Amino acid sequence: MRRKNNKRKREKIEIITNCIVLFFAGLSLFPLYWLVTSSFKNSADVVKMPPDWFPKSLNFSNYVDVFNNQPAFIWTYNSLFVALMSTFALIVVSSLAAYAFSQLKFKGKNIIFIIFISSLMIPKEVMIVPLFRIIQDMNMVNTLSGMIWPNVATAFGVFLLKGFFDTIPDSLREAAKIDGASEFRIFFKIMLPLVKPGIGALFILNFVQVWNDYLWQLVVGQDVHSKTLMVGIATLMQDLNPNFAYKMAGATVAAIPMLLIFIFFQKYFTKGITIGADK
């Protein structure tokens, strides 16, 4: 009897816990739901009180107007190109640096790593002016290259991937060296496949960060055709007579790539977080 009573209590606790989790999950998804549904409404229906929780009819004209009246295709291409190129370049640079700090032996390694990681304490806003002066001297203002390169050399990627390289035993690298493998072959053929979860997590985190990097992209992309989607959509918010449904459609378009990236890399991201927690 006691076992049955304890089992029933555990089942009740699990049901209550699941209900609480589902409630907060639905609460966290509500802003996304409101964003998407509002993009199919008229502007007056978005701000109507009491609100319409479901759109009375699907109005696709907001999406058509975003791409017809604004260079949204160019903005979308700019955002995807900047985010993808920045992320791929960051993964290459960070993985090489993390491998060196983790597996190689050289003088002053720990001191250099501490100095390198200490740059995480410096807010990016502090570096906006000197970075812009450098980009300006290199004639990269209003170019996608000017948005990409400052996002490549960051300490966070090195710090994240070094933790994954540290979990690989030294005997694996030593065995490969005995077999005559070069350092680059060890890195690309042996080490890199073992840190795929970390690379997946870094890809998602950096892609989202660059995609949402409004301030730097606003400073560099001053021309209308060099703007990214986030900066371009923000310009729609500055109208004196705003069309809220029109803006919701633009914000929805800006959110879709991040959702797709997370869905496709979710397995690596979840595995990366789990490995980091276990370590």
Tab-separated table of C-alpha atoms in Angstrom:
chain	number	residue	atom	x	y	z
A	1	MET	CA	0.000	0.000	0.000
A	2	ARG	CA	2.773	2.399	0.864
A	3	ARG	CA	4.485	1.765	-2.457
A	4	LYS	CA	1.231	2.422	-4.323
A	5	ASN	CA	0.660	5.623	-2.353
A	6	ASN	CA	4.220	6.808	-2.998
A	7	LYS	CA	3.851	5.991	-6.698
A	8	ARG	CA	0.596	7.979	-6.874
A	9	LYS	CA	2.251	10.909	-5.111
A	10	ARG	CA	5.150	10.861	-7.565
A	11	GLU	CA	2.724	10.731	-10.487
A	12	LYS	CA	0.781	13.693	-9.111
A	13	ILE	CA	3.992	15.658	-8.591
A	14	GLU	CA	5.129	14.859	-12.142
A	15	ILE	CA	1.755	15.966	-13.551
A	16	ILE	CA	1.871	19.226	-11.612
A	17	THR	CA	5.493	19.818	-12.624
A	18	ASN	CA	4.715	19.164	-16.297
A	19	CYS	CA	1.743	21.532	-16.165
A	20	ILE	CA	3.928	24.265	-14.673
A	21	VAL	CA	6.629	23.709	-17.319
A	22	LEU	CA	4.035	23.782	-20.122
A	23	PHE	CA	2.538	26.976	-18.713
A	24	PHE	CA	5.864	28.812	-18.669
A	25	ALA	CA	6.793	27.385	-22.082
A	26	GLY	CA	3.544	28.737	-23.521
A	27	LEU	CA	4.152	32.037	-21.742
A	28	SER	CA	7.613	32.353	-23.299
A	29	LEU	CA	6.246	31.515	-26.769
A	30	PHE	CA	3.389	34.001	-26.555
A	31	PRO	CA	5.426	37.022	-27.820
A	32	LEU	CA	6.412	35.002	-30.906
A	33	TYR	CA	2.791	33.963	-31.421
A	34	TRP	CA	1.600	37.558	-31.079
A	35	LEU	CA	4.284	38.756	-33.502
A	36	VAL	CA	3.333	36.248	-36.213
A	37	THR	CA	-0.429	36.615	-35.862
A	38	SER	CA	-0.216	40.423	-35.788
A	39	SER	CA	1.696	40.384	-39.066
A	40	PHE	CA	-1.467	39.048	-40.772
A	41	LYS	CA	-3.760	41.743	-39.323
A	42	ASN	CA	-4.559	45.294	-40.271
A	43	SER	CA	-2.741	48.043	-38.391
A	44	ALA	CA	-5.907	49.047	-36.507
A	45	ASP	CA	-6.504	45.456	-35.368
A	46	VAL	CA	-3.019	45.197	-33.845
A	47	VAL	CA	-3.656	47.999	-31.334
A	48	LYS	CA	-7.350	47.311	-30.828
A	49	MET	CA	-8.579	46.853	-27.258
A	50	PRO	CA	-9.705	44.275	-26.346
A	51	PRO	CA	-7.336	42.530	-28.754
A	52	ASP	CA	-8.191	39.861	-31.281
A	53	TRP	CA	-6.292	36.782	-30.141
A	54	PHE	CA	-6.788	35.185	-33.559
A	55	PRO	CA	-6.689	37.102	-36.850
A	56	LYS	CA	-10.107	37.265	-38.471
A	57	SER	CA	-8.527	36.777	-41.907
A	58	LEU	CA	-5.018	36.147	-43.174
A	59	ASN	CA	-3.760	39.357	-44.761
A	60	PHE	CA	-0.550	38.714	-46.724
A	61	SER	CA	-0.371	42.277	-48.060
A	62	ASN	CA	1.940	43.318	-45.206
A	63	TYR	CA	4.619	40.865	-46.384
A	64	VAL	CA	4.107	41.898	-50.006
A	65	ASP	CA	4.503	45.572	-49.081
A	66	VAL	CA	7.687	44.911	-47.099
A	67	PHE	CA	9.411	43.383	-50.116
A	68	ASN	CA	7.856	45.677	-52.731
A	69	ASN	CA	8.186	49.045	-51.023
A	70	GLN	CA	11.552	48.397	-49.352
A	71	PRO	CA	14.778	46.678	-50.522
A	72	ALA	CA	14.032	43.861	-48.069
A	73	PHE	CA	15.572	41.186	-50.320
A	74	ILE	CA	18.863	43.099	-50.292
A	75	TRP	CA	18.653	43.596	-46.532
A	76	THR	CA	17.973	39.882	-46.023
A	77	TYR	CA	20.887	38.890	-48.244
A	78	ASN	CA	23.181	41.314	-46.400
A	79	SER	CA	22.165	39.915	-43.009
A	80	LEU	CA	22.580	36.291	-44.083
A	81	PHE	CA	25.925	36.960	-45.746
A	82	VAL	CA	27.320	38.908	-42.784
A	83	ALA	CA	26.059	36.411	-40.179
A	84	LEU	CA	27.193	33.299	-42.062
A	85	MET	CA	30.603	34.611	-43.142
A	86	SER	CA	31.311	36.024	-39.682
A	87	THR	CA	30.323	32.749	-38.043
A	88	PHE	CA	32.316	30.514	-40.404
A	89	ALA	CA	35.401	32.718	-40.093
A	90	LEU	CA	35.005	32.829	-36.302
A	91	ILE	CA	34.776	29.022	-36.097
A	92	VAL	CA	37.967	28.611	-38.156
A	93	VAL	CA	39.946	31.178	-36.147
A	94	SER	CA	38.568	30.144	-32.749
A	95	SER	CA	39.075	26.415	-33.320
A	96	LEU	CA	42.700	26.912	-34.365
A	97	ALA	CA	43.430	29.188	-31.402
A	98	ALA	CA	41.569	26.938	-28.945
A	99	TYR	CA	43.465	23.884	-30.196
A	100	ALA	CA	46.770	25.694	-29.721
A	101	PHE	CA	45.914	26.826	-26.181
A	102	SER	CA	44.619	23.376	-25.233
A	103	GLN	CA	46.923	20.850	-26.910
A	104	LEU	CA	50.170	22.603	-27.821
A	105	LYS	CA	52.944	23.559	-25.424
A	106	PHE	CA	54.727	26.911	-25.690
A	107	LYS	CA	56.129	29.491	-23.303
A	108	GLY	CA	53.704	31.938	-21.745
A	109	LYS	CA	50.641	29.981	-22.892
A	110	ASN	CA	48.658	30.467	-19.698
A	111	ILE	CA	49.534	34.153	-19.413
A	112	ILE	CA	48.580	34.830	-23.029
A	113	PHE	CA	45.314	32.940	-22.564
A	114	ILE	CA	44.422	34.930	-19.439
A	115	ILE	CA	45.149	38.225	-21.210
A	116	PHE	CA	43.150	37.055	-24.213
A	117	ILE	CA	40.149	35.974	-22.140
A	118	SER	CA	40.237	39.176	-20.079
A	119	SER	CA	39.071	41.012	-23.206
A	120	LEU	CA	35.618	39.525	-22.515
A	121	MET	CA	35.277	42.068	-19.709
A	122	ILE	CA	35.491	44.963	-22.183
A	123	PRO	CA	32.060	45.980	-23.512
A	124	LYS	CA	31.823	46.131	-27.283
A	125	GLU	CA	30.352	49.636	-27.083
A	126	VAL	CA	33.695	50.897	-25.750
A	127	MET	CA	35.411	49.734	-28.946
A	128	ILE	CA	32.856	51.190	-31.395
A	129	VAL	CA	34.726	54.455	-32.033
A	130	PRO	CA	38.264	53.015	-32.522
A	131	LEU	CA	36.833	50.155	-34.610
A	132	PHE	CA	34.973	52.604	-36.812
A	133	ARG	CA	38.108	54.712	-37.290
A	134	ILE	CA	40.008	51.595	-38.388
A	135	ILE	CA	37.225	50.545	-40.759
A	136	GLN	CA	37.069	54.081	-42.109
A	137	ASP	CA	40.822	54.186	-42.765
A	138	MET	CA	40.529	50.864	-44.597
A	139	ASN	CA	37.664	52.214	-46.767
A	140	MET	CA	35.246	49.577	-45.490
A	141	VAL	CA	32.383	51.878	-44.504
A	142	ASN	CA	29.132	50.897	-46.268
A	143	THR	CA	30.592	47.483	-47.077
A	144	LEU	CA	29.724	44.038	-45.783
A	145	SER	CA	33.410	43.365	-45.082
A	146	GLY	CA	33.387	46.178	-42.543
A	147	MET	CA	30.594	44.394	-40.672
A	148	ILE	CA	32.206	40.954	-40.867
A	149	TRP	CA	35.838	41.319	-39.785
A	150	PRO	CA	35.325	42.919	-36.334
A	151	ASN	CA	33.169	39.904	-35.398
A	152	VAL	CA	35.795	37.302	-36.320
A	153	ALA	CA	38.453	37.662	-33.615
A	154	THR	CA	36.505	37.282	-30.372
A	155	ALA	CA	37.640	35.614	-27.173
A	156	PHE	CA	34.336	33.884	-26.456
A	157	GLY	CA	34.721	31.343	-29.265
A	158	VAL	CA	38.234	30.439	-28.132
A	159	PHE	CA	37.092	30.113	-24.526
A	160	LEU	CA	34.157	27.871	-25.474
A	161	LEU	CA	36.037	25.537	-27.819
A	162	LYS	CA	39.082	25.253	-25.540
A	163	GLY	CA	36.841	23.584	-22.967
A	164	PHE	CA	35.913	20.933	-25.526
A	165	PHE	CA	39.511	20.380	-26.653
A	166	ASP	CA	40.540	19.975	-23.011
A	167	THR	CA	38.261	16.916	-22.728
A	168	ILE	CA	40.245	15.077	-25.451
A	169	PRO	CA	43.000	12.905	-23.898
A	170	ASP	CA	46.605	13.738	-24.801
A	171	SER	CA	47.250	10.095	-25.670
A	172	LEU	CA	45.113	10.434	-28.805
A	173	ARG	CA	47.273	13.218	-30.209
A	174	GLU	CA	50.491	11.455	-29.177
A	175	ALA	CA	49.405	8.259	-30.938
A	176	ALA	CA	48.695	10.204	-34.118
A	177	LYS	CA	52.123	11.887	-33.900
A	178	ILE	CA	53.787	8.488	-33.545
A	179	ASP	CA	51.968	7.320	-36.692
A	180	GLY	CA	53.510	10.248	-38.565
A	181	ALA	CA	50.488	12.530	-38.841
A	182	SER	CA	51.192	16.239	-39.219
A	183	GLU	CA	49.791	18.817	-36.824
A	184	PHE	CA	47.233	20.057	-39.346
A	185	ARG	CA	46.118	16.516	-40.163
A	186	ILE	CA	45.666	15.757	-36.470
A	187	PHE	CA	43.629	18.923	-36.105
A	188	PHE	CA	41.334	18.463	-39.126
A	189	LYS	CA	41.002	14.653	-39.163
A	190	ILE	CA	40.984	13.771	-35.460
A	191	MET	CA	40.423	16.740	-33.170
A	192	LEU	CA	37.872	18.784	-35.108
A	193	PRO	CA	35.288	15.967	-35.511
A	194	LEU	CA	35.421	15.364	-31.750
A	195	VAL	CA	34.362	18.933	-30.923
A	196	LYS	CA	31.361	19.084	-33.299
A	197	PRO	CA	28.917	19.740	-30.421
A	198	GLY	CA	30.954	22.769	-29.367
A	199	ILE	CA	31.123	24.023	-32.948
A	200	GLY	CA	27.352	23.626	-33.279
A	201	ALA	CA	26.753	25.569	-30.070
A	202	LEU	CA	29.191	28.282	-31.147
A	203	PHE	CA	27.547	28.489	-34.571
A	204	ILE	CA	24.113	29.151	-33.085
A	205	LEU	CA	25.309	31.606	-30.441
A	206	ASN	CA	27.468	33.631	-32.816
A	207	PHE	CA	24.946	33.595	-35.683
A	208	VAL	CA	22.234	34.980	-33.404
A	209	GLN	CA	24.635	37.557	-31.934
A	210	VAL	CA	25.756	38.840	-35.351
A	211	TRP	CA	22.219	38.728	-36.757
A	212	ASN	CA	21.030	40.937	-33.881
A	213	ASP	CA	24.118	43.171	-33.827
A	214	TYR	CA	22.153	46.324	-34.503
A	215	LEU	CA	24.584	48.995	-33.248
A	216	TRP	CA	27.687	48.055	-35.256
A	217	GLN	CA	25.712	47.379	-38.427
A	218	LEU	CA	23.962	50.729	-38.030
A	219	VAL	CA	27.295	52.549	-37.723
A	220	VAL	CA	28.964	50.831	-40.687
A	221	GLY	CA	26.001	50.385	-43.055
A	222	GLN	CA	24.916	53.957	-43.628
A	223	ASP	CA	23.768	53.496	-47.233
A	224	VAL	CA	20.264	52.109	-47.822
A	225	HIS	CA	21.568	49.182	-49.904
A	226	SER	CA	24.291	48.267	-47.393
A	227	LYS	CA	21.895	47.969	-44.458
A	228	THR	CA	21.140	44.645	-42.843
A	229	LEU	CA	17.634	43.402	-42.189
A	230	MET	CA	17.639	44.449	-38.529
A	231	VAL	CA	18.732	47.991	-39.353
A	232	GLY	CA	16.356	48.194	-42.307
A	233	ILE	CA	13.374	46.991	-40.286
A	234	ALA	CA	14.256	49.483	-37.545
A	235	THR	CA	13.960	52.316	-40.071
A	236	LEU	CA	10.335	51.294	-40.584
A	237	MET	CA	9.725	51.974	-36.891
A	238	GLN	CA	10.643	55.655	-37.307
A	239	ASP	CA	7.620	56.635	-39.398
A	240	LEU	CA	5.392	59.371	-38.002
A	241	ASN	CA	2.260	57.429	-38.951
A	242	PRO	CA	3.332	53.878	-38.202
A	243	ASN	CA	1.661	50.811	-39.694
A	244	PHE	CA	2.096	48.349	-36.853
A	245	ALA	CA	1.059	45.278	-38.860
A	246	TYR	CA	3.574	46.263	-41.545
A	247	LYS	CA	6.304	46.409	-38.909
A	248	MET	CA	5.228	43.102	-37.400
A	249	ALA	CA	5.618	41.495	-40.822
A	250	GLY	CA	9.144	42.886	-41.129
A	251	ALA	CA	10.050	41.690	-37.636
A	252	THR	CA	8.683	38.223	-38.447
A	253	VAL	CA	10.855	38.025	-41.573
A	254	ALA	CA	13.860	38.990	-39.440
A	255	ALA	CA	13.078	36.267	-36.871
A	256	ILE	CA	12.623	33.352	-39.302
A	257	PRO	CA	16.345	32.682	-40.083
A	258	MET	CA	17.231	32.509	-36.390
A	259	LEU	CA	14.486	29.953	-35.786
A	260	LEU	CA	15.647	27.840	-38.726
A	261	ILE	CA	19.286	27.952	-37.620
A	262	PHE	CA	18.343	26.850	-34.117
A	263	ILE	CA	16.124	24.021	-35.416
A	264	PHE	CA	18.830	22.625	-37.719
A	265	PHE	CA	21.644	22.897	-35.138
A	266	GLN	CA	19.561	22.091	-32.065
A	267	LYS	CA	21.093	18.621	-31.676
A	268	TYR	CA	24.650	19.968	-31.553
A	269	PHE	CA	23.633	22.882	-29.356
A	270	THR	CA	21.886	20.657	-26.803
A	271	LYS	CA	24.759	18.171	-26.808
A	272	GLY	CA	27.257	20.989	-26.394
A	273	ILE	CA	25.410	22.396	-23.400
A	274	THR	CA	25.154	18.906	-21.850
A	275	ILE	CA	28.869	18.180	-22.279
A	276	GLY	CA	29.742	21.531	-20.752
A	277	ALA	CA	27.487	20.826	-17.772
A	278	ASP	CA	28.913	17.352	-17.198
A	279	LYS	CA	32.467	18.643	-17.367
